[in-house]
Amino acid sequence: MSETPTGHQPSRGRYEIRFQGHLHSRWASWFDGLTVTDESDGTTLVQGPVADQAALHGLLRKLHDLGLPLFSVTRVGPDGPEAPAPDSPYLTSTKETP
């Protein structure tokens, strides 16, 4: 039997996901309920509420399936980015530097 980690894993939250490139407008429907914004720096920002970790993984899988390079995933709350639990072994955001 394998053990399941019991660290802090937020269930519902608002996320901002940034990736390289811009999507054709036909793909916006793939991100139902989320705002898709083409940024002037050549990246796209997808933001909005995500029901749970499974939904977040599904969203990230869609980006992977489109072959889009991921820059960052940030869980944001009403007062800005949420800090990860100090002992959390999980990566809560990534960001590449140019």
PDB file of C-alpha atoms in Angstrom:
ATOM      1  CA  MET A   1       0.000   0.000   0.000  1.00  0.00           C
ATOM      2  CA  SER A   2       1.316   3.463  -0.811  1.00  0.00           C
ATOM      3  CA  GLU A   3       1.046   6.473   1.411  1.00  0.00           C
ATOM      4  CA  THR A   4      -0.694   9.641   0.270  1.00  0.00           C
ATOM      5  CA  PRO A   5       0.948  12.951   1.232  1.00  0.00           C
ATOM      6  CA  THR A   6      -1.069  14.891   3.795  1.00  0.00           C
ATOM      7  CA  GLY A   7       0.533  18.307   3.229  1.00  0.00           C
ATOM      8  CA  HIS A   8      -1.476  21.478   2.621  1.00  0.00           C
ATOM      9  CA  GLN A   9      -3.263  21.171  -0.735  1.00  0.00           C
ATOM     10  CA  PRO A  10      -5.771  23.939  -1.410  1.00  0.00           C
ATOM     11  CA  SER A  11      -9.053  22.593  -2.764  1.00  0.00           C
ATOM     12  CA  ARG A  12     -10.674  25.638  -4.352  1.00  0.00           C
ATOM     13  CA  GLY A  13      -9.027  28.847  -5.381  1.00  0.00           C
ATOM     14  CA  ARG A  14      -8.400  31.485  -7.972  1.00  0.00           C
ATOM     15  CA  TYR A  15      -5.413  30.900 -10.222  1.00  0.00           C
ATOM     16  CA  GLU A  16      -3.321  32.837 -12.706  1.00  0.00           C
ATOM     17  CA  ILE A  17      -1.525  30.725 -15.286  1.00  0.00           C
ATOM     18  CA  ARG A  18       0.933  32.321 -17.697  1.00  0.00           C
ATOM     19  CA  PHE A  19       2.430  30.649 -20.760  1.00  0.00           C
ATOM     20  CA  GLN A  20       4.432  31.613 -23.835  1.00  0.00           C
ATOM     21  CA  GLY A  21       2.524  32.496 -26.990  1.00  0.00           C
ATOM     22  CA  HIS A  22      -0.988  33.559 -27.877  1.00  0.00           C
ATOM     23  CA  LEU A  23      -3.960  31.297 -28.511  1.00  0.00           C
ATOM     24  CA  HIS A  24      -6.220  31.519 -31.530  1.00  0.00           C
ATOM     25  CA  SER A  25      -9.653  32.690 -30.381  1.00  0.00           C
ATOM     26  CA  ARG A  26     -11.187  29.268 -31.144  1.00  0.00           C
ATOM     27  CA  TRP A  27      -9.267  27.790 -28.192  1.00  0.00           C
ATOM     28  CA  ALA A  28     -10.760  30.224 -25.655  1.00  0.00           C
ATOM     29  CA  SER A  29     -13.799  27.953 -25.242  1.00  0.00           C
ATOM     30  CA  TRP A  30     -11.438  25.271 -23.877  1.00  0.00           C
ATOM     31  CA  PHE A  31     -11.001  27.474 -20.828  1.00  0.00           C
ATOM     32  CA  ASP A  32     -14.701  27.849 -20.030  1.00  0.00           C
ATOM     33  CA  GLY A  33     -15.265  30.206 -17.125  1.00  0.00           C
ATOM     34  CA  LEU A  34     -11.712  31.538 -17.179  1.00  0.00           C
ATOM     35  CA  THR A  35     -10.453  34.804 -18.634  1.00  0.00           C
ATOM     36  CA  VAL A  36      -7.872  34.434 -21.412  1.00  0.00           C
ATOM     37  CA  THR A  37      -5.775  37.574 -22.032  1.00  0.00           C
ATOM     38  CA  ASP A  38      -3.066  38.003 -24.670  1.00  0.00           C
ATOM     39  CA  GLU A  39      -0.306  40.124 -23.127  1.00  0.00           C
ATOM     40  CA  SER A  40       1.913  42.540 -25.077  1.00  0.00           C
ATOM     41  CA  ASP A  41       5.060  40.638 -24.041  1.00  0.00           C
ATOM     42  CA  GLY A  42       4.019  37.606 -26.115  1.00  0.00           C
ATOM     43  CA  THR A  43       2.556  35.618 -23.228  1.00  0.00           C
ATOM     44  CA  THR A  44      -1.022  34.652 -22.421  1.00  0.00           C
ATOM     45  CA  LEU A  45      -2.622  34.906 -18.996  1.00  0.00           C
ATOM     46  CA  VAL A  46      -5.443  32.528 -18.060  1.00  0.00           C
ATOM     47  CA  GLN A  47      -7.118  33.462 -14.800  1.00  0.00           C
ATOM     48  CA  GLY A  48     -10.162  32.634 -12.760  1.00  0.00           C
ATOM     49  CA  PRO A  49     -11.648  30.213 -10.259  1.00  0.00           C
ATOM     50  CA  VAL A  50     -10.586  26.563 -10.306  1.00  0.00           C
ATOM     51  CA  ALA A  51     -12.772  24.054  -8.467  1.00  0.00           C
ATOM     52  CA  ASP A  52     -10.071  21.755  -7.079  1.00  0.00           C
ATOM     53  CA  GLN A  53      -6.662  20.195  -7.689  1.00  0.00           C
ATOM     54  CA  ALA A  54      -8.064  17.752 -10.256  1.00  0.00           C
ATOM     55  CA  ALA A  55      -9.494  20.658 -12.264  1.00  0.00           C
ATOM     56  CA  LEU A  56      -6.166  22.497 -12.046  1.00  0.00           C
ATOM     57  CA  HIS A  57      -4.302  19.435 -13.322  1.00  0.00           C
ATOM     58  CA  GLY A  58      -6.833  19.112 -16.157  1.00  0.00           C
ATOM     59  CA  LEU A  59      -6.244  22.733 -17.114  1.00  0.00           C
ATOM     60  CA  LEU A  60      -2.479  22.279 -17.084  1.00  0.00           C
ATOM     61  CA  ARG A  61      -2.888  19.126 -19.175  1.00  0.00           C
ATOM     62  CA  LYS A  62      -4.767  21.135 -21.827  1.00  0.00           C
ATOM     63  CA  LEU A  63      -1.872  23.575 -22.041  1.00  0.00           C
ATOM     64  CA  HIS A  64       0.558  20.674 -22.304  1.00  0.00           C
ATOM     65  CA  ASP A  65      -1.518  19.085 -25.066  1.00  0.00           C
ATOM     66  CA  LEU A  66      -1.341  22.359 -27.009  1.00  0.00           C
ATOM     67  CA  GLY A  67       2.450  22.349 -26.639  1.00  0.00           C
ATOM     68  CA  LEU A  68       2.524  25.692 -24.842  1.00  0.00           C
ATOM     69  CA  PRO A  69       5.562  26.482 -22.645  1.00  0.00           C
ATOM     70  CA  LEU A  70       4.373  27.178 -19.100  1.00  0.00           C
ATOM     71  CA  PHE A  71       5.883  30.172 -17.285  1.00  0.00           C
ATOM     72  CA  SER A  72       3.964  30.312 -14.017  1.00  0.00           C
ATOM     73  CA  VAL A  73       1.053  28.973 -12.002  1.00  0.00           C
ATOM     74  CA  THR A  74       0.017  31.146  -9.076  1.00  0.00           C
ATOM     75  CA  ARG A  75      -2.820  30.662  -6.637  1.00  0.00           C
ATOM     76  CA  VAL A  76      -4.125  34.102  -5.731  1.00  0.00           C
ATOM     77  CA  GLY A  77      -6.537  35.075  -3.003  1.00  0.00           C
ATOM     78  CA  PRO A  78      -8.459  38.249  -2.338  1.00  0.00           C
ATOM     79  CA  ASP A  79      -5.298  39.915  -0.974  1.00  0.00           C
ATOM     80  CA  GLY A  80      -2.787  38.630  -3.555  1.00  0.00           C
ATOM     81  CA  PRO A  81      -0.670  35.489  -3.939  1.00  0.00           C
ATOM     82  CA  GLU A  82      -1.023  32.883  -1.234  1.00  0.00           C
ATOM     83  CA  ALA A  83       2.220  31.856   0.415  1.00  0.00           C
ATOM     84  CA  PRO A  84       2.924  28.102   0.432  1.00  0.00           C
ATOM     85  CA  ALA A  85       2.947  26.292   3.738  1.00  0.00           C
ATOM     86  CA  PRO A  86       6.519  26.447   5.121  1.00  0.00           C
ATOM     87  CA  ASP A  87       6.837  22.660   5.272  1.00  0.00           C
ATOM     88  CA  SER A  88       5.014  21.965   2.010  1.00  0.00           C
ATOM     89  CA  PRO A  89       6.948  19.611  -0.282  1.00  0.00           C
ATOM     90  CA  TYR A  90       4.836  20.726  -3.247  1.00  0.00           C
ATOM     91  CA  LEU A  91       5.741  23.286  -5.874  1.00  0.00           C
ATOM     92  CA  THR A  92       3.052  25.978  -5.869  1.00  0.00           C
ATOM     93  CA  SER A  93       4.414  28.195  -8.611  1.00  0.00           C
ATOM     94  CA  THR A  94       7.185  28.340 -11.155  1.00  0.00           C
ATOM     95  CA  LYS A  95       8.609  31.153 -13.170  1.00  0.00           C
ATOM     96  CA  GLU A  96      11.279  31.174 -15.800  1.00  0.00           C
ATOM     97  CA  THR A  97      13.488  34.186 -16.152  1.00  0.00           C
ATOM     98  CA  PRO A  98      14.343  35.448 -19.630  1.00  0.00           C
TER      99      PRO A  98
END
